[in-house]
Structures are given as C-alpha cells and as structure tokens.
Amino acid sequence: GDSVTQMEGPVTLSEEAFLTINCTYTATGYPSLFWYVQYPGEGLQLLLKATKADDKGSNKGFEATYRKETTSFHLEKGSVQVSDSAVYFCARYSGGGADGLTFGKGTHLIIQP
Amino acid sequence: NAGVTQTPKFQVLKTGQSMTLQCAQDMNHNSMYWYRQDPGMGLRLIYYSASEGTTDKGEVPNGYNVSRLNKREFSLRLESAAPSQTSVYFCAGSVVHSYNSPLHFGNGTRLTVT
C-alpha cells in the first residue's frame, strides 16, 4: 500500500545549522505531498505542501521540492533556530479525502543554542 | 479564536471502563477526523466524517465508535477500554474532504488505560 518513509530521529543540531529531513514516498499515481509540524504539547499544523512534480512548497524559511524521479520530498532550512524544535511529519495524499492521507512516523528535531 | 477544541486533555481509565472524547470546532469545517498517535507509528486514522450526517471507518476503527452530533461536534467513544488503546488522540477538521484542504488539529487527549 501507500507509504511514507522518514529518517529516524531524534535529529540534534546547533542553532544556525543547515537542516535536511529526508522523506520518500511510494510512487502510486501522483500524490500530493505535505509537511506537518507538531510543537510540544500541541496538535499538528500544516507547514507546507506541493501538489505536482517539481513544485516547491515553502513557509517560515522551510522548503521542500516534489521530486518525482527520486520519489522524495526532503525538508530543508538554511539556518535553524531553537524555536524550530518540534516533530516533523511528512505525508502523502492519494485520493478520497483524509482517508487517503498517509503520515510518516515523524522526525523529532532538537535545536541546541 | 478557539479553532479545534478537545476535552479532556488527560484521562486515566481502568480496563473495561468506557468514556467519550469530545471535539468541537468553530472553523466551519465540513469534515472532521479522529487520529491516534503512538510512538514509532506516526498518526493513524480511526474514523472520519466527510460531512454532517456521515461517518466512515479509517485504518484502525476496532474498539471505537463515533458520533457526528452536528456540524461543530464529533465525538469518539471507547465502550470497553483496553491497554492497547493507551495513546494520544487527535481530532482534526478540514473545510472540505479533499487533498487541497489542510487539516487543522486540536491539541490532543492523552489517554492511559491501566
């Protein structure tokens, strides 16, 4: 079935470091791709999305590019801050509403001052 | 702005007890969802309601029931709680039941079943 694979965490970086969180998906059709972020004690919130190949989603300094050839949607940020510490979820949508939304297991990001 | 509100925030149950998790939204969402979040498992959909008056099973519906009371409210009921239902439960809503309609989540209910 449809799946999303994320790098295992926790990922620990120093402030101002470059961030990459890898995400790959199974290539069934042409899914829409998403990154959600969960701050401590809160629910998930949409960070960015891309709906077709070569689209780039961006928000709050984060970017991710829909790469059909490598079935990837890696999340990047040039200079992380302590406030970026959170759990990041990659997700794909295949159709039919949220019952078609498949989440990865999440990557816990810790940014140290 | 309340958004998506879940109650209670925390709950401890004994095996076999029942309880209802409440969710209410004031964002005019037509669609509402219940997920559970477990370590190393990500989020898994329990039930969803694409529109008022309809409910459908998600990936892990066994042991749960839901009620879409009206457009604003979507409750999740555990009739006979089991330790395997220890989890963090999230309610979410979206304007329409579509890939292009982002989910808005509540802050979760942490449930422990002993």
XYZ file of C-alpha atoms in Angstrom:
227
model
C 0.000 0.000 0.000
C 0.881 3.664 0.034
C 3.642 4.588 2.451
C 5.872 7.417 3.545
C 9.347 6.870 4.968
C 11.160 9.453 7.047
C 14.610 9.443 8.550
C 14.695 8.238 12.128
C 15.294 10.752 14.890
C 15.966 12.444 17.070
C 17.985 14.826 14.943
C 20.071 17.195 17.061
C 21.603 20.330 15.536
C 23.154 23.538 16.756
C 21.426 26.848 16.171
C 22.079 28.311 12.685
C 22.963 24.896 11.229
C 21.575 23.689 7.893
C 18.694 21.244 8.192
C 17.633 18.390 5.941
C 14.971 15.869 6.921
C 14.587 13.151 4.325
C 11.223 11.874 3.131
C 10.463 9.345 0.402
C 7.099 8.012 -0.710
C 5.767 5.078 -2.671
C 5.058 6.081 -6.234
C 1.397 5.141 -6.695
C -0.028 7.686 -9.050
C 0.798 11.340 -8.489
C 0.163 12.102 -4.831
C 0.105 15.486 -3.190
C 2.821 15.839 -0.563
C 2.853 17.675 2.751
C 4.987 18.525 5.741
C 3.218 18.979 9.076
C 4.905 20.199 12.267
C 3.983 19.392 15.869
C 5.298 21.692 18.592
C 5.461 20.353 22.153
C 2.027 19.874 23.686
C 0.176 20.851 20.532
C -1.552 19.239 17.584
C -0.083 19.067 14.104
C -0.214 22.059 11.810
C 0.435 22.277 8.102
C 3.910 23.627 7.325
C 3.983 23.393 3.529
C 2.701 21.373 0.598
C 3.330 20.571 -3.075
C 0.711 19.136 -5.382
C 2.671 18.219 -8.524
C 6.139 17.268 -9.680
C 8.828 19.978 -9.421
C 6.597 22.151 -7.234
C 8.389 23.755 -4.289
C 6.496 24.353 -1.074
C 7.850 26.951 1.338
C 6.907 28.526 4.653
C 8.739 30.049 7.657
C 12.121 29.554 5.941
C 11.457 25.847 5.280
C 11.387 24.464 1.751
C 10.658 21.118 0.114
C 10.672 20.194 -3.582
C 8.496 17.460 -5.071
C 10.985 15.171 -6.870
C 9.146 12.616 -8.953
C 12.327 10.989 -10.307
C 13.573 10.144 -6.812
C 10.083 9.949 -5.161
C 11.304 12.337 -2.486
C 10.105 15.439 -0.662
C 13.003 16.395 1.617
C 12.514 19.260 4.069
C 15.294 21.881 4.245
C 16.060 25.059 6.131
C 19.163 27.140 5.777
C 19.576 28.281 9.372
C 17.574 26.652 12.165
C 16.536 28.296 15.414
C 15.813 26.860 18.852
C 12.127 27.591 18.189
C 12.191 25.080 15.306
C 12.494 22.234 17.804
C 9.465 20.051 17.105
C 8.359 16.803 15.478
C 8.046 16.957 11.688
C 5.734 14.653 9.736
C 5.868 14.003 6.027
C 2.557 12.946 4.488
C 1.139 11.966 1.122
C -2.396 12.117 -0.187
C -3.566 9.656 -2.820
C -7.226 10.429 -3.170
C -10.583 10.105 -1.427
C -10.106 12.708 1.278
C -8.190 12.304 4.516
C -8.687 8.542 4.462
C -6.124 8.761 1.670
C -3.666 10.811 3.763
C -0.727 8.676 4.908
C 1.694 10.068 7.509
C 5.301 9.121 8.072
C 6.346 8.194 11.603
C 7.710 11.652 12.363
C 11.200 13.050 12.946
C 11.968 14.691 16.264
C 14.200 17.733 15.723
C 16.142 19.220 18.636
C 17.978 22.515 18.158
C 20.558 23.416 20.788
C 21.595 27.020 21.474
C -10.117 32.007 18.112
C -10.798 28.599 19.648
C -10.179 26.512 16.492
C -10.452 22.792 17.255
C -11.043 22.076 20.953
C -10.657 18.668 22.554
C -11.722 17.609 26.026
C -10.423 16.257 28.283
C -6.672 16.889 27.930
C -5.751 13.898 30.067
C -7.634 10.783 31.165
C -6.784 7.588 33.020
C -9.149 4.622 32.685
C -9.191 1.115 34.047
C -9.573 -1.771 31.617
C -13.243 -2.223 30.716
C -14.342 1.318 31.541
C -15.971 3.478 28.910
C -15.539 7.112 28.015
C -16.237 9.651 25.309
C -13.669 12.056 23.916
C -15.214 15.324 22.821
C -14.202 17.513 19.899
C -15.717 20.807 18.803
C -14.644 23.228 16.081
C -15.638 26.765 15.237
C -13.815 26.931 11.887
C -16.825 25.962 9.733
C -15.240 22.628 8.873
C -17.440 20.247 6.952
C -15.127 17.287 7.523
C -13.820 16.002 10.853
C -11.404 13.223 11.802
C -10.093 11.228 14.742
C -6.460 10.052 14.777
C -4.350 8.236 17.306
C -0.626 8.880 17.720
C 1.657 6.198 19.077
C 5.461 6.235 19.436
C 7.143 4.986 16.267
C 3.792 4.655 14.458
C 3.007 8.166 13.294
C -0.669 9.104 13.041
C -3.320 6.565 12.162
C -6.872 7.440 11.201
C -9.572 5.894 13.391
C -12.773 7.350 11.909
C -13.752 10.338 9.859
C -16.862 12.269 8.927
C -16.720 13.733 5.434
C -19.840 15.807 6.081
C -22.517 16.229 8.703
C -24.580 13.057 8.916
C -21.903 10.696 7.577
C -19.161 8.689 9.261
C -16.654 6.186 7.864
C -14.004 3.855 9.210
C -10.362 4.700 8.886
C -7.322 2.498 9.260
C -7.824 1.396 12.902
C -11.552 1.573 13.852
C -11.827 -1.532 16.043
C -12.834 -0.761 19.640
C -14.152 2.710 18.811
C -17.393 4.375 17.796
C -18.043 7.922 16.672
C -20.923 10.357 16.525
C -21.162 13.457 14.357
C -23.562 15.265 16.653
C -23.848 18.340 14.425
C -21.553 20.264 12.128
C -19.404 21.504 15.026
C -19.038 18.376 17.152
C -17.515 14.946 16.538
C -17.105 12.581 19.481
C -15.114 9.372 19.872
C -16.335 6.667 22.241
C -14.461 3.782 23.793
C -17.078 1.291 25.017
C -14.687 -1.022 26.877
C -11.203 0.409 27.146
C -8.159 -1.828 26.696
C -4.473 -1.137 27.459
C -3.796 -1.213 23.695
C -5.875 1.966 23.449
C -3.360 3.899 25.537
C -2.414 6.670 23.129
C -2.664 10.347 22.302
C -5.865 11.087 20.390
C -6.175 13.988 17.982
C -9.276 15.444 16.444
C -8.893 17.376 13.197
C -11.114 19.241 10.799
C -10.976 20.488 7.245
C -13.200 22.736 5.196
C -13.851 20.045 2.612
C -12.941 16.372 2.236
C -10.143 16.944 -0.254
C -6.362 16.772 -0.646
C -6.314 20.521 -1.138
C -7.983 21.275 2.188
C -5.428 21.220 5.021
C -6.200 19.577 8.328
C -6.459 21.688 11.489
C -5.711 19.699 14.613
C -6.730 20.044 18.242
C -4.117 19.797 20.990
C -4.835 16.179 21.782
C -6.159 13.972 24.587
C -3.597 11.794 26.362
C -5.343 8.582 27.408
C -3.851 5.908 29.654
C -5.637 2.596 30.166
C -4.363 0.519 33.102
